[in-house]
Amino acid sequence: MTRIAIIGGGISGLSAAFAIEESRRAGADVDYRLYEASPRLGGVLRTEHIDGCVVEAGPDSFVTEKSWAADLARSLGIGDQLIGSNDADRKTYILTRGRLVEMPDGLMFMVPTKILPTGLSPLFSWKTKLRMTQELFHPPRAVDHDESVSAFVERHYGAEMVDRLADPLLSGVYGGEAANLSVRAVLPRFAEMERTHGSLGRAMLAARKKMRSGPRKPAPPLFTSLRNGMQHLTETVVSRLTASSLIVNAPVEAIRAEAGGWLVSAGLQSDQFDAVIVALPGRAAAQVLRMQSPDLSAELGAIEYSSSITVGMAYDHQVRQSLPPGFGFLVPRSERKRLLAATFVHNKFPHRAPEDRALLRCFFAGANAENVWSLSNDQIVAIVREELHQILGPQIHGLQREPLFARVYKWKSAMAQYSVGHLERLERIERLRRQLPGLALAGNSYRGIGVPDCVRSGRDAAKALVPPCQVA
Ligand SMILES: Cc1cc2nc3c(=O)[nH]c(=O)nc-3n(C[C@H](O)[C@H](O)[C@H](O)COP(=O)(O)OP(=O)(O)OC[C@H]3O[C@@H](n4cnc5c(N)ncnc54)[C@H](O)[C@@H]3O)c2cc1C
């Protein structure tokens, strides 16, 4: 029998365990044990149900386009619990010189595909609008090196586009700064568009034209979640696994290749396995591998992580009625606030809050999260309330009152930063990993930070270790 150890009980490790469990049930001669350091399985997927509201402490949804998380839900038999975002109400505001300005229709990330709404929008200066027009004439360009997202976007649309859109949009996903993130790792499609078309605007228009010429299908919702919250996904995975194979409160200290297999040490116990899946954030993975492979450990440890804080707050129907329509707002760094974003959760998804409640999810990331980290929860809520009041203005009736409830969730170094040169680092990691047969890596450090990518990484790690004829 092939025995596989899985280290880390977040969605990545659980997805790996589920793939092995499926193979086992299909008759494969394979077994597994999952080690989780904390008392709780699920990692950053955590949902609380408070006063009729579904409050997400970690991720609130995933992009529908990447199907792996929804596929997992379907294979768990909870496909009917998947819900789509209310895209008919999709509007996002950007704080611009102290005022909330709606993102113009037709912007695909930062690429304008509709001339009129962008041309008339107060979000951009005339200088940037001129840059957008000039961008349409950029010739194809083969760039032989990686660069930062901000350098790339600035080359196409100027610095204002970095500040107003690219940076806040990406900070919402990675918690970091566009100046640090790798364009090849974070926006590979855009890097490819530049290579083939030069102009991102022209590439996007060509892609839309191609889509229009195919059979017309209704567009799926941009985001997907689960009716009872994201934790329902991890809880259901756990319920399908063999309970005796899951060990919590078991931080793994080290793994070592030994006697053709792997020795996993957690606390006073060491156990022998044929293979091991390390489904940990980069730094934790570096730690468990430091004795076995200092080189691999150094590469993993060099992947940067940023911290984030989410604050869930509920208000009464008065606030709900007077909040602007749409999904919420983003705050560019130049506006000098501490909040990075706020989501109007009751608008973004159905079933998130009773009709007479406004549910807000506020977000601090990167340096701003570190700056408020040591403050008490009450102090953090006070900052959120003060900034919400400044941003949304006195016209939001009831916002000055105490929220009905407020919850603060702190996530230390949980979001991987794919900094410039990330793909080259992944190649070096892969070369070093190949020298260690029976070792697989999964998680958000590598090829996608979102929940669907983590599901895929866990599943692929399991597939790589369970012999092909045995994978379900
Ligand atoms: C606040 C926040 C909001 C997010 N929002 C979204 C979103 O809306 N959509 C989206 O798609 N993605 C989002 N993400 C990203 C996504 O949720 C994560 O990248 C993903 O869930 C990471 O899963 P994981 O299993 O790889 O890691 P984790 O969830 O971090 O799990 C790793 C587990 O390993 C355990 N562990 C650590 N060290 C050891 C050890 N030595 N031994 C044993 N166990 C150990 C930890 O306790 C933890 O449970 C968000 C992330 C955060 C933090």
Short mmCIF file of C-alpha atoms and ligand atoms in Angstrom, two decimals:
data_model
loop_
_atom_site.label_atom_id
_atom_site.label_comp_id
_atom_site.label_asym_id
_atom_site.label_seq_id
_atom_site.Cartn_x
_atom_site.Cartn_y
_atom_site.Cartn_z
CA MET A 1 0.00 0.00 0.00
CA THR A 2 1.20 3.51 -0.86
CA ARG A 3 1.13 5.74 2.24
CA ILE A 4 1.03 9.49 1.65
CA ALA A 5 1.47 12.22 4.27
CA ILE A 6 -0.23 15.58 3.65
CA ILE A 7 1.07 18.52 5.63
CA GLY A 8 -1.34 21.43 6.02
CA GLY A 9 -5.12 21.29 6.41
CA GLY A 10 -6.13 24.34 4.37
CA ILE A 11 -8.09 23.99 1.14
CA SER A 12 -4.90 22.87 -0.70
CA GLY A 13 -4.15 19.99 1.68
CA LEU A 14 -7.82 19.03 1.99
CA SER A 15 -8.19 18.91 -1.82
CA ALA A 16 -5.17 16.60 -1.99
CA ALA A 17 -6.67 14.38 0.72
CA PHE A 18 -10.03 14.27 -1.06
CA ALA A 19 -8.38 13.23 -4.35
CA ILE A 20 -6.55 10.40 -2.56
CA GLU A 21 -9.73 9.41 -0.71
CA GLU A 22 -11.60 9.20 -4.03
CA SER A 23 -8.84 6.97 -5.45
CA ARG A 24 -8.93 4.80 -2.33
CA ARG A 25 -12.70 4.38 -2.61
CA ALA A 26 -12.28 3.50 -6.27
CA GLY A 27 -10.06 0.60 -5.19
CA ALA A 28 -6.56 2.09 -5.25
CA ASP A 29 -4.18 0.61 -2.69
CA VAL A 30 -3.37 3.96 -1.12
CA ASP A 31 -3.77 5.59 2.26
CA TYR A 32 -3.05 9.04 3.70
CA ARG A 33 -2.59 10.99 6.87
CA LEU A 34 -3.12 14.75 7.04
CA TYR A 35 -1.26 16.83 9.64
CA GLU A 36 -2.67 20.21 10.64
CA ALA A 37 -0.86 22.47 13.09
CA SER A 38 -3.94 24.26 14.47
CA PRO A 39 -7.00 22.75 16.17
CA ARG A 40 -9.11 23.54 13.12
CA LEU A 41 -9.15 22.26 9.52
CA GLY A 42 -9.87 24.62 6.64
CA GLY A 43 -7.01 27.15 6.85
CA VAL A 44 -8.10 30.65 5.88
CA LEU A 45 -11.57 29.51 4.73
CA ARG A 46 -13.62 30.48 7.73
CA THR A 47 -17.25 31.58 7.97
CA GLU A 48 -19.23 32.81 10.95
CA HIS A 49 -23.02 33.02 11.10
CA ILE A 50 -23.96 36.06 13.14
CA ASP A 51 -27.43 37.54 13.57
CA GLY A 52 -28.66 36.02 10.29
CA CYS A 53 -25.57 37.22 8.37
CA VAL A 54 -22.98 35.05 6.65
CA VAL A 55 -19.68 36.65 7.62
CA GLU A 56 -16.57 35.54 5.75
CA ALA A 57 -13.37 35.89 7.74
CA GLY A 58 -11.14 34.87 4.83
CA PRO A 59 -12.07 34.50 1.14
CA ASP A 60 -15.66 35.45 0.35
CA SER A 61 -15.84 33.83 -3.11
CA PHE A 62 -13.77 32.76 -6.10
CA VAL A 63 -13.65 33.70 -9.74
CA THR A 64 -16.10 31.56 -11.71
CA GLU A 65 -13.81 31.37 -14.73
CA LYS A 66 -11.46 29.04 -12.82
CA SER A 67 -13.69 26.02 -12.41
CA TRP A 68 -11.70 23.82 -9.99
CA ALA A 69 -13.36 24.97 -6.76
CA ALA A 70 -16.87 24.67 -8.20
CA ASP A 71 -15.90 21.26 -9.65
CA LEU A 72 -14.81 20.18 -6.18
CA ALA A 73 -18.16 21.34 -4.74
CA ARG A 74 -19.97 19.32 -7.42
CA SER A 75 -17.97 16.17 -6.77
CA LEU A 76 -18.76 16.58 -3.08
CA GLY A 77 -22.47 16.65 -3.95
CA ILE A 78 -22.99 20.28 -2.91
CA GLY A 79 -23.14 21.78 -6.41
CA ASP A 80 -26.66 23.03 -5.58
CA GLN A 81 -25.13 25.23 -2.87
CA LEU A 82 -23.05 27.25 -5.34
CA ILE A 83 -24.31 30.81 -5.77
CA GLY A 84 -23.27 33.46 -8.28
CA SER A 85 -22.59 37.14 -7.65
CA ASN A 86 -25.44 39.57 -8.40
CA ASP A 87 -23.74 40.88 -11.54
CA ALA A 88 -26.78 42.92 -12.57
CA ASP A 89 -25.85 45.17 -9.60
CA ARG A 90 -22.12 45.04 -10.28
CA LYS A 91 -20.64 48.46 -9.80
CA THR A 92 -17.34 49.22 -8.19
CA TYR A 93 -16.31 52.66 -7.02
CA ILE A 94 -12.82 54.06 -6.78
CA LEU A 95 -12.08 56.75 -4.24
CA THR A 96 -10.78 59.60 -6.37
CA ARG A 97 -9.75 62.85 -4.69
CA GLY A 98 -12.02 62.07 -1.77
CA ARG A 99 -15.05 61.17 -3.90
CA LEU A 100 -16.40 57.76 -4.93
CA VAL A 101 -16.29 57.46 -8.72
CA GLU A 102 -17.85 54.52 -10.50
CA MET A 103 -15.54 52.36 -12.62
CA PRO A 104 -16.66 52.97 -16.18
CA ASP A 105 -18.46 50.25 -18.10
CA GLY A 106 -16.28 48.19 -20.45
CA LEU A 107 -13.05 48.29 -18.43
CA MET A 108 -11.49 44.84 -18.51
CA PHE A 109 -9.20 45.08 -15.50
CA MET A 110 -7.52 48.30 -16.70
CA VAL A 111 -8.09 47.95 -20.43
CA PRO A 112 -10.85 50.15 -21.86
CA THR A 113 -13.04 48.33 -24.40
CA LYS A 114 -15.81 50.95 -24.66
CA ILE A 115 -14.75 54.40 -25.72
CA LEU A 116 -17.65 56.53 -24.54
CA PRO A 117 -17.98 55.46 -20.87
CA THR A 118 -14.20 55.69 -20.34
CA GLY A 119 -13.94 58.97 -22.27
CA LEU A 120 -16.63 60.57 -20.12
CA SER A 121 -15.52 59.10 -16.79
CA PRO A 122 -14.13 61.48 -14.15
CA LEU A 123 -11.94 58.60 -12.94
CA PHE A 124 -9.16 59.52 -15.36
CA SER A 125 -7.51 62.78 -16.34
CA TRP A 126 -7.43 63.88 -19.99
CA LYS A 127 -3.76 62.94 -20.05
CA THR A 128 -4.59 59.31 -19.22
CA LYS A 129 -7.46 59.28 -21.71
CA LEU A 130 -5.04 60.44 -24.38
CA ARG A 131 -2.63 57.65 -23.35
CA MET A 132 -5.48 55.15 -23.79
CA THR A 133 -6.00 56.32 -27.36
CA GLN A 134 -2.29 56.25 -28.14
CA GLU A 135 -2.05 52.77 -26.62
CA LEU A 136 -4.23 51.43 -29.42
CA PHE A 137 -1.28 52.04 -31.77
CA HIS A 138 1.39 50.20 -29.74
CA PRO A 139 3.15 47.65 -31.99
CA PRO A 140 3.73 44.02 -30.86
CA ARG A 141 6.64 43.81 -28.47
CA ALA A 142 8.71 40.85 -27.32
CA VAL A 143 9.98 41.53 -23.81
CA ASP A 144 12.65 39.04 -22.78
CA HIS A 145 12.57 39.75 -19.06
CA ASP A 146 10.03 39.92 -16.27
CA GLU A 147 8.99 43.29 -14.92
CA SER A 148 6.68 44.69 -12.28
CA VAL A 149 2.98 45.12 -12.95
CA SER A 150 3.32 48.85 -12.32
CA ALA A 151 6.13 49.21 -14.90
CA PHE A 152 4.04 47.27 -17.43
CA VAL A 153 0.82 49.21 -16.83
CA GLU A 154 2.65 52.52 -16.75
CA ARG A 155 4.24 51.73 -20.11
CA HIS A 156 0.76 51.23 -21.58
CA TYR A 157 -1.42 53.76 -19.79
CA GLY A 158 0.70 55.92 -17.50
CA ALA A 159 1.17 56.26 -13.74
CA GLU A 160 -2.40 57.38 -13.02
CA MET A 161 -3.73 54.01 -14.22
CA VAL A 162 -1.36 52.23 -11.84
CA ASP A 163 -2.52 54.34 -8.91
CA ARG A 164 -6.26 54.39 -9.64
CA LEU A 165 -6.81 50.84 -10.88
CA ALA A 166 -3.95 48.35 -11.19
CA ASP A 167 -2.58 48.82 -7.69
CA PRO A 168 -5.88 48.79 -5.74
CA LEU A 169 -7.30 45.92 -7.80
CA LEU A 170 -4.22 43.76 -7.27
CA SER A 171 -3.83 44.75 -3.62
CA GLY A 172 -7.32 43.34 -3.14
CA VAL A 173 -6.14 39.97 -4.44
CA TYR A 174 -2.50 39.72 -3.29
CA GLY A 175 -2.41 42.24 -0.49
CA GLY A 176 0.76 43.68 -2.02
CA GLU A 177 1.86 46.49 -4.28
CA ALA A 178 1.80 46.52 -8.07
CA ALA A 179 5.38 47.83 -7.94
CA ASN A 180 6.45 44.51 -6.44
CA LEU A 181 4.32 42.00 -8.34
CA SER A 182 5.54 40.12 -11.42
CA VAL A 183 3.58 40.82 -14.59
CA ARG A 184 4.39 37.36 -15.96
CA ALA A 185 3.12 35.58 -12.85
CA VAL A 186 0.16 37.82 -12.04
CA LEU A 187 -1.05 39.01 -15.45
CA PRO A 188 0.26 36.38 -17.88
CA ARG A 189 -2.59 37.02 -20.33
CA PHE A 190 -1.71 40.69 -20.59
CA ALA A 191 1.98 39.93 -21.09
CA GLU A 192 0.96 37.57 -23.92
CA MET A 193 -1.34 40.20 -25.45
CA GLU A 194 1.54 42.63 -25.55
CA ARG A 195 3.70 40.05 -27.30
CA THR A 196 1.09 39.25 -29.95
CA HIS A 197 -0.73 42.58 -30.40
CA GLY A 198 1.31 45.26 -28.71
CA SER A 199 -1.78 47.20 -27.72
CA LEU A 200 -3.81 45.61 -24.91
CA GLY A 201 -6.85 47.58 -26.08
CA ARG A 202 -6.62 46.11 -29.60
CA ALA A 203 -5.99 42.59 -28.24
CA MET A 204 -9.05 42.83 -26.01
CA LEU A 205 -11.26 44.12 -28.83
CA ALA A 206 -10.04 41.29 -31.10
CA ALA A 207 -10.84 38.73 -28.39
CA ARG A 208 -14.33 40.19 -27.91
CA LYS A 209 -14.99 40.13 -31.64
CA LYS A 210 -13.97 36.46 -31.77
CA MET A 211 -16.27 35.66 -28.86
CA ARG A 212 -19.18 37.46 -30.53
CA SER A 213 -18.75 35.42 -33.69
CA GLY A 214 -19.21 32.17 -31.72
CA PRO A 215 -22.53 30.86 -30.35
CA ARG A 216 -24.03 33.34 -27.85
CA LYS A 217 -24.11 32.03 -24.30
CA PRO A 218 -25.28 34.00 -21.26
CA ALA A 219 -22.23 35.24 -19.36
CA PRO A 220 -21.67 33.30 -16.12
CA PRO A 221 -21.49 35.35 -12.91
CA LEU A 222 -18.07 36.81 -12.29
CA PHE A 223 -17.77 35.37 -8.76
CA THR A 224 -19.05 32.17 -7.18
CA SER A 225 -19.53 31.38 -3.52
CA LEU A 226 -21.49 28.96 -1.37
CA ARG A 227 -24.89 29.76 0.05
CA ASN A 228 -23.79 29.06 3.64
CA GLY A 229 -20.33 30.46 3.19
CA MET A 230 -16.94 29.29 2.00
CA GLN A 231 -16.33 27.16 5.08
CA HIS A 232 -19.09 24.86 3.86
CA LEU A 233 -16.66 23.71 1.17
CA THR A 234 -13.89 22.69 3.58
CA GLU A 235 -16.34 21.24 6.11
CA THR A 236 -17.87 19.05 3.42
CA VAL A 237 -14.45 17.86 2.26
CA VAL A 238 -13.60 16.97 5.86
CA SER A 239 -16.89 15.05 6.24
CA ARG A 240 -15.93 12.88 3.23
CA LEU A 241 -12.46 12.01 4.56
CA THR A 242 -11.56 9.19 6.94
CA ALA A 243 -11.67 10.80 10.39
CA SER A 244 -8.77 8.72 11.73
CA SER A 245 -6.55 10.03 8.89
CA LEU A 246 -6.85 13.65 10.06
CA ILE A 247 -4.58 14.82 12.84
CA VAL A 248 -5.05 18.32 14.22
CA ASN A 249 -2.85 20.16 16.74
CA ALA A 250 0.07 18.47 14.99
CA PRO A 251 2.60 20.98 13.64
CA VAL A 252 5.10 19.12 11.51
CA GLU A 253 8.65 20.16 12.40
CA ALA A 254 10.58 18.39 9.69
CA ILE A 255 10.37 15.90 6.86
CA ARG A 256 13.32 13.77 5.77
CA ALA A 257 13.87 11.42 2.84
CA GLU A 258 14.83 8.08 4.36
CA ALA A 259 14.94 4.46 3.27
CA GLY A 260 13.24 5.15 -0.06
CA GLY A 261 10.40 7.00 1.64
CA TRP A 262 9.78 10.00 3.88
CA LEU A 263 9.97 10.42 7.62
CA VAL A 264 7.52 13.01 8.97
CA SER A 265 8.23 14.37 12.45
CA ALA A 266 5.47 16.06 14.45
CA GLY A 267 5.99 16.52 18.18
CA LEU A 268 7.49 13.44 19.75
CA GLN A 269 6.33 11.19 16.94
CA SER A 270 7.94 10.32 13.62
CA ASP A 271 6.16 8.25 11.00
CA GLN A 272 7.27 6.68 7.76
CA PHE A 273 5.46 7.35 4.45
CA ASP A 274 6.10 6.53 0.80
CA ALA A 275 5.42 10.09 -0.31
CA VAL A 276 4.59 13.49 1.12
CA ILE A 277 2.56 16.48 -0.03
CA VAL A 278 3.66 19.75 1.54
CA ALA A 279 0.56 21.97 1.31
CA LEU A 280 1.87 24.88 3.34
CA PRO A 281 2.53 28.57 2.78
CA GLY A 282 6.09 29.09 1.43
CA ARG A 283 7.74 30.04 4.69
CA ALA A 284 6.25 27.09 6.60
CA ALA A 285 7.22 24.76 3.74
CA ALA A 286 10.78 26.16 3.91
CA GLN A 287 10.87 25.41 7.61
CA VAL A 288 9.86 21.72 7.33
CA LEU A 289 12.33 21.15 4.45
CA ARG A 290 15.31 23.02 5.90
CA MET A 291 17.22 19.92 7.05
CA GLN A 292 16.46 17.88 3.95
CA SER A 293 17.25 20.46 1.30
CA PRO A 294 18.67 23.81 2.36
CA ASP A 295 18.57 25.00 -1.28
CA LEU A 296 14.89 24.20 -1.77
CA SER A 297 14.15 25.60 1.66
CA ALA A 298 15.92 28.87 0.77
CA GLU A 299 13.93 29.24 -2.46
CA LEU A 300 10.63 28.55 -0.69
CA GLY A 301 11.50 30.88 2.15
CA ALA A 302 12.24 33.68 -0.31
CA ILE A 303 8.62 33.80 -1.51
CA GLU A 304 7.22 36.87 0.16
CA TYR A 305 3.93 36.94 2.00
CA SER A 306 1.73 39.82 3.08
CA SER A 307 -0.69 40.08 5.97
CA SER A 308 -4.29 41.20 5.82
CA ILE A 309 -7.16 42.05 8.12
CA THR A 310 -10.85 41.70 7.30
CA VAL A 311 -13.54 43.41 9.34
CA GLY A 312 -17.16 42.26 9.05
CA MET A 313 -19.76 44.78 10.24
CA ALA A 314 -23.55 44.89 10.14
CA TYR A 315 -25.87 47.89 10.20
CA ASP A 316 -29.62 48.32 10.07
CA HIS A 317 -31.98 48.86 7.13
CA GLN A 318 -31.41 52.65 7.18
CA VAL A 319 -27.77 52.19 6.24
CA ARG A 320 -28.65 49.53 3.69
CA GLN A 321 -31.11 51.85 1.99
CA SER A 322 -28.76 54.80 1.83
CA LEU A 323 -25.57 52.99 0.73
CA PRO A 324 -24.82 53.40 -2.98
CA PRO A 325 -25.77 50.45 -5.22
CA GLY A 326 -23.00 48.05 -6.27
CA PHE A 327 -20.38 45.72 -4.84
CA GLY A 328 -18.27 48.28 -2.96
CA PHE A 329 -15.23 50.48 -3.34
CA LEU A 330 -11.45 50.44 -3.61
CA VAL A 331 -9.09 53.02 -2.19
CA PRO A 332 -5.94 53.95 -4.15
CA ARG A 333 -2.78 54.46 -2.09
CA SER A 334 -2.63 58.12 -3.12
CA GLU A 335 -5.85 58.79 -1.15
CA ARG A 336 -3.84 58.18 2.03
CA LYS A 337 -6.37 56.08 3.88
CA ARG A 338 -5.68 52.92 5.82
CA LEU A 339 -8.62 50.97 4.42
CA LEU A 340 -7.93 49.32 1.07
CA ALA A 341 -11.45 48.26 0.18
CA ALA A 342 -14.97 47.67 1.40
CA THR A 343 -17.54 45.26 -0.01
CA PHE A 344 -21.28 45.80 0.29
CA VAL A 345 -21.81 42.10 0.91
CA HIS A 346 -25.63 42.28 0.95
CA ASN A 347 -25.48 43.53 -2.66
CA LYS A 348 -22.71 41.27 -3.96
CA PHE A 349 -24.32 37.90 -3.16
CA PRO A 350 -27.80 36.66 -2.32
CA HIS A 351 -28.43 34.99 1.06
CA ARG A 352 -25.69 36.91 2.86
CA ALA A 353 -27.79 39.16 5.11
CA PRO A 354 -31.46 39.53 6.09
CA GLU A 355 -33.37 42.12 4.01
CA ASP A 356 -33.17 44.69 6.80
CA ARG A 357 -29.42 44.46 7.33
CA ALA A 358 -26.41 46.02 5.63
CA LEU A 359 -23.37 43.74 5.78
CA LEU A 360 -19.99 45.33 5.10
CA ARG A 361 -16.63 43.63 4.69
CA CYS A 362 -13.69 45.97 5.07
CA PHE A 363 -10.15 45.09 4.16
CA PHE A 364 -6.65 46.19 5.21
CA ALA A 365 -3.65 44.71 3.42
CA GLY A 366 0.13 44.84 3.23
CA ALA A 367 1.81 47.75 5.01
CA ASN A 368 -1.54 49.16 6.16
CA ALA A 369 -2.45 45.85 7.82
CA GLU A 370 0.96 45.75 9.53
CA ASN A 371 0.51 49.34 10.73
CA VAL A 372 -2.72 48.56 12.59
CA TRP A 373 -1.79 44.95 13.51
CA SER A 374 -0.96 45.54 17.16
CA LEU A 375 -4.05 47.67 17.83
CA SER A 376 -6.98 46.14 19.70
CA ASN A 377 -10.01 44.95 17.74
CA ASP A 378 -12.00 47.92 19.11
CA GLN A 379 -9.34 50.34 17.87
CA ILE A 380 -9.34 48.70 14.42
CA VAL A 381 -13.14 48.93 14.24
CA ALA A 382 -12.90 52.61 15.25
CA ILE A 383 -10.50 53.25 12.32
CA VAL A 384 -12.84 51.45 9.92
CA ARG A 385 -15.83 53.48 11.14
CA GLU A 386 -13.96 56.75 10.88
CA GLU A 387 -12.75 56.04 7.35
CA LEU A 388 -16.13 54.70 6.20
CA HIS A 389 -17.69 57.91 7.44
CA GLN A 390 -15.08 60.00 5.59
CA ILE A 391 -15.44 58.00 2.38
CA LEU A 392 -19.17 57.40 2.23
CA GLY A 393 -20.10 60.76 3.72
CA PRO A 394 -22.83 61.98 6.07
CA GLN A 395 -25.56 61.10 3.57
CA ILE A 396 -25.38 57.45 4.74
CA HIS A 397 -27.97 57.65 7.49
CA GLY A 398 -27.19 55.58 10.55
CA LEU A 399 -23.53 54.95 9.74
CA GLN A 400 -22.43 57.13 12.66
CA ARG A 401 -24.22 54.77 15.07
CA GLU A 402 -22.52 51.70 16.59
CA PRO A 403 -22.64 48.74 14.18
CA LEU A 404 -25.01 45.92 15.18
CA PHE A 405 -21.91 43.73 15.37
CA ALA A 406 -18.30 43.94 14.27
CA ARG A 407 -15.74 41.16 13.90
CA VAL A 408 -12.03 41.53 13.17
CA TYR A 409 -10.03 38.70 11.57
CA LYS A 410 -6.26 38.94 11.29
CA TRP A 411 -4.34 36.84 8.78
CA LYS A 412 -0.59 36.95 9.35
CA SER A 413 1.50 36.37 6.21
CA ALA A 414 -1.31 34.46 4.47
CA MET A 415 -1.19 36.00 0.98
CA ALA A 416 1.69 35.02 -1.30
CA GLN A 417 3.34 37.82 -3.27
CA TYR A 418 4.47 36.78 -6.71
CA SER A 419 7.30 39.26 -6.98
CA VAL A 420 9.31 40.00 -10.12
CA GLY A 421 11.18 36.84 -11.14
CA HIS A 422 8.59 34.52 -9.53
CA LEU A 423 8.34 32.18 -12.54
CA GLU A 424 12.13 31.75 -12.65
CA ARG A 425 12.04 30.95 -8.93
CA LEU A 426 9.34 28.32 -9.62
CA GLU A 427 11.60 26.69 -12.21
CA ARG A 428 14.43 26.48 -9.67
CA ILE A 429 12.00 25.07 -7.08
CA GLU A 430 10.78 22.48 -9.56
CA ARG A 431 14.36 21.41 -10.42
CA LEU A 432 15.20 20.97 -6.74
CA ARG A 433 11.92 19.18 -6.01
CA ARG A 434 12.58 16.67 -8.80
CA GLN A 435 15.74 15.62 -6.96
CA LEU A 436 13.48 14.45 -4.12
CA PRO A 437 11.26 11.65 -5.43
CA GLY A 438 7.98 11.28 -3.59
CA LEU A 439 7.76 14.97 -2.68
CA ALA A 440 4.95 17.18 -4.05
CA LEU A 441 4.22 20.82 -3.28
CA ALA A 442 0.78 22.45 -3.19
CA GLY A 443 -0.64 25.74 -2.02
CA ASN A 444 -0.83 29.40 -2.85
CA SER A 445 2.92 29.99 -3.17
CA TYR A 446 3.20 28.73 -6.70
CA ARG A 447 0.79 29.19 -9.60
CA GLY A 448 -2.25 31.00 -8.28
CA ILE A 449 -3.26 32.41 -4.95
CA GLY A 450 -7.04 32.01 -5.34
CA VAL A 451 -9.11 29.18 -3.89
CA PRO A 452 -9.62 27.44 -7.29
CA ASP A 453 -5.87 27.39 -7.95
CA CYS A 454 -5.24 25.97 -4.49
CA VAL A 455 -7.83 23.23 -5.11
CA ARG A 456 -6.13 22.41 -8.41
CA SER A 457 -2.67 22.40 -6.82
CA GLY A 458 -3.78 19.94 -4.12
CA ARG A 459 -5.47 17.67 -6.62
CA ASP A 460 -2.49 17.72 -8.98
CA ALA A 461 -0.09 16.95 -6.13
CA ALA A 462 -2.19 13.90 -5.24
CA LYS A 463 -2.34 12.81 -8.88
CA ALA A 464 1.43 13.03 -9.16
CA LEU A 465 1.91 10.67 -6.24
CA VAL A 466 -0.87 8.13 -6.66
CA PRO A 467 0.10 5.94 -9.62
CA PRO A 468 -1.96 7.02 -12.72
CA CYS A 469 -3.95 3.79 -12.98
CA GLN A 470 -5.02 4.31 -9.38
CA VAL A 471 -6.29 7.90 -9.63
CA ALA A 472 -10.06 8.14 -9.60
C1 LIG B 1 -8.18 37.52 3.98
C2 LIG B 1 -8.08 36.70 2.73
C3 LIG B 1 -9.00 36.88 1.71
C4 LIG B 1 -8.93 36.11 0.55
N1 LIG B 1 -9.88 36.27 -0.40
C5 LIG B 1 -9.92 35.42 -1.44
C6 LIG B 1 -11.04 35.41 -2.31
O1 LIG B 1 -12.00 36.17 -2.12
N2 LIG B 1 -11.05 34.52 -3.35
C7 LIG B 1 -10.03 33.63 -3.53
O2 LIG B 1 -10.10 32.83 -4.48
N3 LIG B 1 -8.96 33.60 -2.70
C8 LIG B 1 -8.89 34.45 -1.66
N4 LIG B 1 -7.84 34.40 -0.79
C9 LIG B 1 -6.73 33.47 -1.05
C10 LIG B 1 -7.05 32.02 -0.68
O3 LIG B 1 -8.07 31.98 0.29
C11 LIG B 1 -5.82 31.31 -0.14
O4 LIG B 1 -4.73 31.48 -1.02
C12 LIG B 1 -6.06 29.82 0.04
O5 LIG B 1 -7.23 29.58 0.78
C13 LIG B 1 -4.84 29.19 0.73
O6 LIG B 1 -5.13 27.84 1.03
P1 LIG B 1 -3.94 26.89 1.51
O7 LIG B 1 -4.54 25.61 1.91
O8 LIG B 1 -2.89 26.85 0.46
O9 LIG B 1 -3.29 27.65 2.75
P2 LIG B 1 -3.88 27.94 4.20
O10 LIG B 1 -5.33 28.17 4.17
O11 LIG B 1 -3.00 29.00 4.76
O12 LIG B 1 -3.65 26.57 4.97
C14 LIG B 1 -2.38 26.13 5.39
C15 LIG B 1 -2.58 25.30 6.65
O13 LIG B 1 -1.33 24.76 7.04
C16 LIG B 1 -1.26 24.77 8.45
N5 LIG B 1 0.14 24.68 8.84
C17 LIG B 1 1.08 25.66 8.83
N6 LIG B 1 2.28 25.17 9.23
C18 LIG B 1 2.09 23.85 9.49
C19 LIG B 1 2.95 22.79 9.92
N7 LIG B 1 4.24 23.01 10.17
N8 LIG B 1 2.42 21.56 10.09
C20 LIG B 1 1.11 21.31 9.84
N9 LIG B 1 0.26 22.29 9.44
C21 LIG B 1 0.74 23.53 9.25
C22 LIG B 1 -1.95 26.05 8.82
O14 LIG B 1 -2.39 26.01 10.18
C23 LIG B 1 -3.09 26.11 7.82
O15 LIG B 1 -4.27 25.52 8.32
C24 LIG B 1 -7.87 35.16 0.39
C25 LIG B 1 -6.92 35.00 1.40
C26 LIG B 1 -7.02 35.74 2.57
C27 LIG B 1 -6.01 35.54 3.67
#
